[in-house]
Amino acid sequence: MNPAKQEIAELTNPKLRKGSLKDAIEGADVFIGVSAPGVLTTEMVKTMNRDAIIFACANPTPEIFPEDAKAGGALDVRASDINDAMKLAAASAIAGLVSDEELNADYILPKAFDPRVKDAVARATAEAARASGAARI
């Protein structure tokens, strides 16, 4: 592996798990996909930890569509759907982690493994779900 891949592997796979995506995803907290369309299934999402986060970023077709991922997991507020207000809240929360002083052409989003992202997105989407009436608790 090149040095960048080696660093990511050390951060994301401390137990040195091997096998298929199905094997690796079991018990995971986060999926960051930058691979190929349709590689993540609803059944795989169901094996992830509670409140797992999925970033399906393959273009133009993601690893899993939001409605399929949602069928495999649930938000803290048990939202009835993932609406536009919640998506905008998540995007704003991520963007808000980069201060005006830090913002530049090379740094517009926090790093993928920034530990602040999970909490900021969870908090913002829960608030948006409550405000929009999608929250069930």
mmCIF file of C-alpha atoms in Angstrom:
data_model
loop_
_atom_site.group_PDB
_atom_site.id
_atom_site.type_symbol
_atom_site.label_atom_id
_atom_site.label_comp_id
_atom_site.label_asym_id
_atom_site.label_seq_id
_atom_site.Cartn_x
_atom_site.Cartn_y
_atom_site.Cartn_z
ATOM 1 C CA MET A 1 0.000 0.000 0.000
ATOM 2 C CA ASN A 2 1.083 3.555 -0.535
ATOM 3 C CA PRO A 3 1.757 5.650 2.627
ATOM 4 C CA ALA A 4 -1.686 7.315 2.576
ATOM 5 C CA LYS A 5 -3.512 3.981 2.377
ATOM 6 C CA GLN A 6 -1.254 2.542 5.080
ATOM 7 C CA GLU A 7 -2.091 5.436 7.431
ATOM 8 C CA ILE A 8 -5.824 5.034 6.831
ATOM 9 C CA ALA A 9 -5.597 1.276 7.367
ATOM 10 C CA GLU A 10 -3.805 1.791 10.685
ATOM 11 C CA LEU A 11 -6.453 4.253 11.861
ATOM 12 C CA THR A 12 -9.488 2.366 10.655
ATOM 13 C CA ASN A 13 -8.508 -1.254 11.174
ATOM 14 C CA PRO A 14 -6.635 -1.545 14.474
ATOM 15 C CA LYS A 15 -7.748 -5.180 14.902
ATOM 16 C CA LEU A 16 -6.389 -6.060 11.424
ATOM 17 C CA ARG A 17 -9.679 -7.597 10.290
ATOM 18 C CA LYS A 18 -9.565 -9.350 6.931
ATOM 19 C CA GLY A 19 -12.250 -10.584 4.600
ATOM 20 C CA SER A 20 -15.055 -9.146 2.542
ATOM 21 C CA LEU A 21 -16.884 -5.878 3.129
ATOM 22 C CA LYS A 22 -19.644 -7.952 4.729
ATOM 23 C CA ASP A 23 -17.100 -9.289 7.241
ATOM 24 C CA ALA A 24 -15.499 -5.902 7.896
ATOM 25 C CA ILE A 25 -18.719 -3.913 8.305
ATOM 26 C CA GLU A 26 -20.091 -6.082 11.126
ATOM 27 C CA GLY A 27 -19.965 -4.091 14.366
ATOM 28 C CA ALA A 28 -18.663 -0.958 12.613
ATOM 29 C CA ASP A 29 -19.571 2.554 13.747
ATOM 30 C CA VAL A 30 -18.868 4.302 10.442
ATOM 31 C CA PHE A 31 -18.833 3.424 6.747
ATOM 32 C CA ILE A 32 -17.032 5.857 4.467
ATOM 33 C CA GLY A 33 -17.550 4.712 0.925
ATOM 34 C CA VAL A 34 -15.559 6.014 -1.986
ATOM 35 C CA SER A 35 -15.688 2.856 -4.039
ATOM 36 C CA ALA A 36 -18.407 1.531 -6.330
ATOM 37 C CA PRO A 37 -22.194 1.548 -6.701
ATOM 38 C CA GLY A 38 -24.253 -0.902 -4.697
ATOM 39 C CA VAL A 39 -21.487 -2.556 -2.659
ATOM 40 C CA LEU A 40 -23.215 -1.932 0.693
ATOM 41 C CA THR A 41 -26.541 -3.665 1.324
ATOM 42 C CA THR A 42 -29.344 -3.132 3.808
ATOM 43 C CA GLU A 43 -28.469 -6.481 5.351
ATOM 44 C CA MET A 44 -24.879 -5.309 5.929
ATOM 45 C CA VAL A 45 -26.088 -2.066 7.532
ATOM 46 C CA LYS A 46 -28.191 -4.107 9.963
ATOM 47 C CA THR A 47 -24.990 -5.751 11.266
ATOM 48 C CA MET A 48 -23.360 -2.395 12.075
ATOM 49 C CA ASN A 49 -23.408 -0.910 15.571
ATOM 50 C CA ARG A 50 -26.436 1.039 16.745
ATOM 51 C CA ASP A 51 -26.420 4.651 15.518
ATOM 52 C CA ALA A 52 -23.826 3.896 12.842
ATOM 53 C CA ILE A 53 -23.037 6.623 10.319
ATOM 54 C CA ILE A 54 -22.871 5.962 6.584
ATOM 55 C CA PHE A 55 -21.119 8.215 4.099
ATOM 56 C CA ALA A 56 -21.879 6.677 0.702
ATOM 57 C CA CYS A 57 -19.821 8.887 -1.600
ATOM 58 C CA ALA A 58 -19.350 6.931 -4.849
ATOM 59 C CA ASN A 59 -20.371 9.018 -7.857
ATOM 60 C CA PRO A 60 -22.642 9.175 -9.658
ATOM 61 C CA THR A 61 -24.271 6.182 -7.941
ATOM 62 C CA PRO A 62 -23.541 5.670 -4.212
ATOM 63 C CA GLU A 63 -22.558 2.453 -2.470
ATOM 64 C CA ILE A 64 -26.061 2.421 -0.966
ATOM 65 C CA PHE A 65 -29.011 4.751 -1.423
ATOM 66 C CA PRO A 66 -30.227 6.669 1.680
ATOM 67 C CA GLU A 67 -33.572 4.926 1.833
ATOM 68 C CA ASP A 68 -31.863 1.519 1.803
ATOM 69 C CA ALA A 69 -29.346 2.555 4.456
ATOM 70 C CA LYS A 70 -32.150 3.943 6.589
ATOM 71 C CA ALA A 71 -33.965 0.612 6.355
ATOM 72 C CA GLY A 72 -30.944 -0.967 8.034
ATOM 73 C CA GLY A 73 -30.364 1.659 10.770
ATOM 74 C CA ALA A 74 -32.154 4.240 12.926
ATOM 75 C CA LEU A 75 -31.406 7.745 14.122
ATOM 76 C CA ASP A 76 -31.330 8.664 17.792
ATOM 77 C CA VAL A 77 -34.685 10.422 17.430
ATOM 78 C CA ARG A 78 -36.209 7.582 15.414
ATOM 79 C CA ALA A 79 -36.961 9.916 12.546
ATOM 80 C CA SER A 80 -39.774 8.840 10.274
ATOM 81 C CA ASP A 81 -37.712 9.912 7.270
ATOM 82 C CA ILE A 82 -34.516 11.719 6.362
ATOM 83 C CA ASN A 83 -35.816 15.007 5.025
ATOM 84 C CA ASP A 84 -34.161 17.956 3.309
ATOM 85 C CA ALA A 85 -33.970 19.940 6.559
ATOM 86 C CA MET A 86 -31.981 17.126 8.161
ATOM 87 C CA LYS A 87 -29.651 16.832 5.151
ATOM 88 C CA LEU A 88 -29.018 20.580 5.189
ATOM 89 C CA ALA A 89 -28.427 20.490 8.944
ATOM 90 C CA ALA A 90 -25.846 17.722 8.501
ATOM 91 C CA ALA A 91 -24.067 19.634 5.737
ATOM 92 C CA SER A 92 -24.049 22.837 7.794
ATOM 93 C CA ALA A 93 -22.739 20.984 10.838
ATOM 94 C CA ILE A 94 -19.848 19.544 8.846
ATOM 95 C CA ALA A 95 -19.038 22.876 7.212
ATOM 96 C CA GLY A 96 -19.300 24.637 10.570
ATOM 97 C CA LEU A 97 -16.419 22.621 11.959
ATOM 98 C CA VAL A 98 -14.007 24.608 9.785
ATOM 99 C CA SER A 99 -13.505 28.069 11.265
ATOM 100 C CA ASP A 100 -13.231 31.186 9.119
ATOM 101 C CA GLU A 101 -9.563 31.390 10.084
ATOM 102 C CA GLU A 102 -8.904 27.818 8.898
ATOM 103 C CA LEU A 103 -10.928 28.078 5.693
ATOM 104 C CA ASN A 104 -8.788 28.140 2.546
ATOM 105 C CA ALA A 105 -8.658 26.556 -0.899
ATOM 106 C CA ASP A 106 -7.090 23.383 0.528
ATOM 107 C CA TYR A 107 -9.245 23.094 3.649
ATOM 108 C CA ILE A 108 -12.999 23.484 3.189
ATOM 109 C CA LEU A 109 -14.187 20.383 5.073
ATOM 110 C CA PRO A 110 -12.898 18.664 8.199
ATOM 111 C CA LYS A 111 -10.795 15.556 7.664
ATOM 112 C CA ALA A 112 -12.699 12.308 7.219
ATOM 113 C CA PHE A 113 -11.592 10.998 10.614
ATOM 114 C CA ASP A 114 -12.140 14.219 12.548
ATOM 115 C CA PRO A 115 -13.784 12.993 15.772
ATOM 116 C CA ARG A 116 -15.996 16.101 15.939
ATOM 117 C CA VAL A 117 -17.974 15.169 12.809
ATOM 118 C CA LYS A 118 -20.048 12.353 14.311
ATOM 119 C CA ASP A 119 -21.329 14.360 17.271
ATOM 120 C CA ALA A 120 -21.909 17.546 15.266
ATOM 121 C CA VAL A 121 -23.924 15.735 12.589
ATOM 122 C CA ALA A 122 -25.915 13.675 15.102
ATOM 123 C CA ARG A 123 -26.815 16.766 17.138
ATOM 124 C CA ALA A 124 -27.745 18.878 14.103
ATOM 125 C CA THR A 125 -29.848 16.218 12.397
ATOM 126 C CA ALA A 126 -31.676 15.384 15.627
ATOM 127 C CA GLU A 127 -32.538 19.060 16.120
ATOM 128 C CA ALA A 128 -33.695 19.368 12.495
ATOM 129 C CA ALA A 129 -35.790 16.197 12.823
ATOM 130 C CA ARG A 130 -37.498 17.608 15.903
ATOM 131 C CA ALA A 131 -38.063 21.007 14.281
ATOM 132 C CA SER A 132 -39.471 19.486 11.098
ATOM 133 C CA GLY A 133 -41.737 17.015 12.874
ATOM 134 C CA ALA A 134 -39.897 13.925 11.646
ATOM 135 C CA ALA A 135 -38.695 12.910 15.117
ATOM 136 C CA ARG A 136 -40.755 10.266 16.875
ATOM 137 C CA ILE A 137 -39.103 10.663 20.285
#
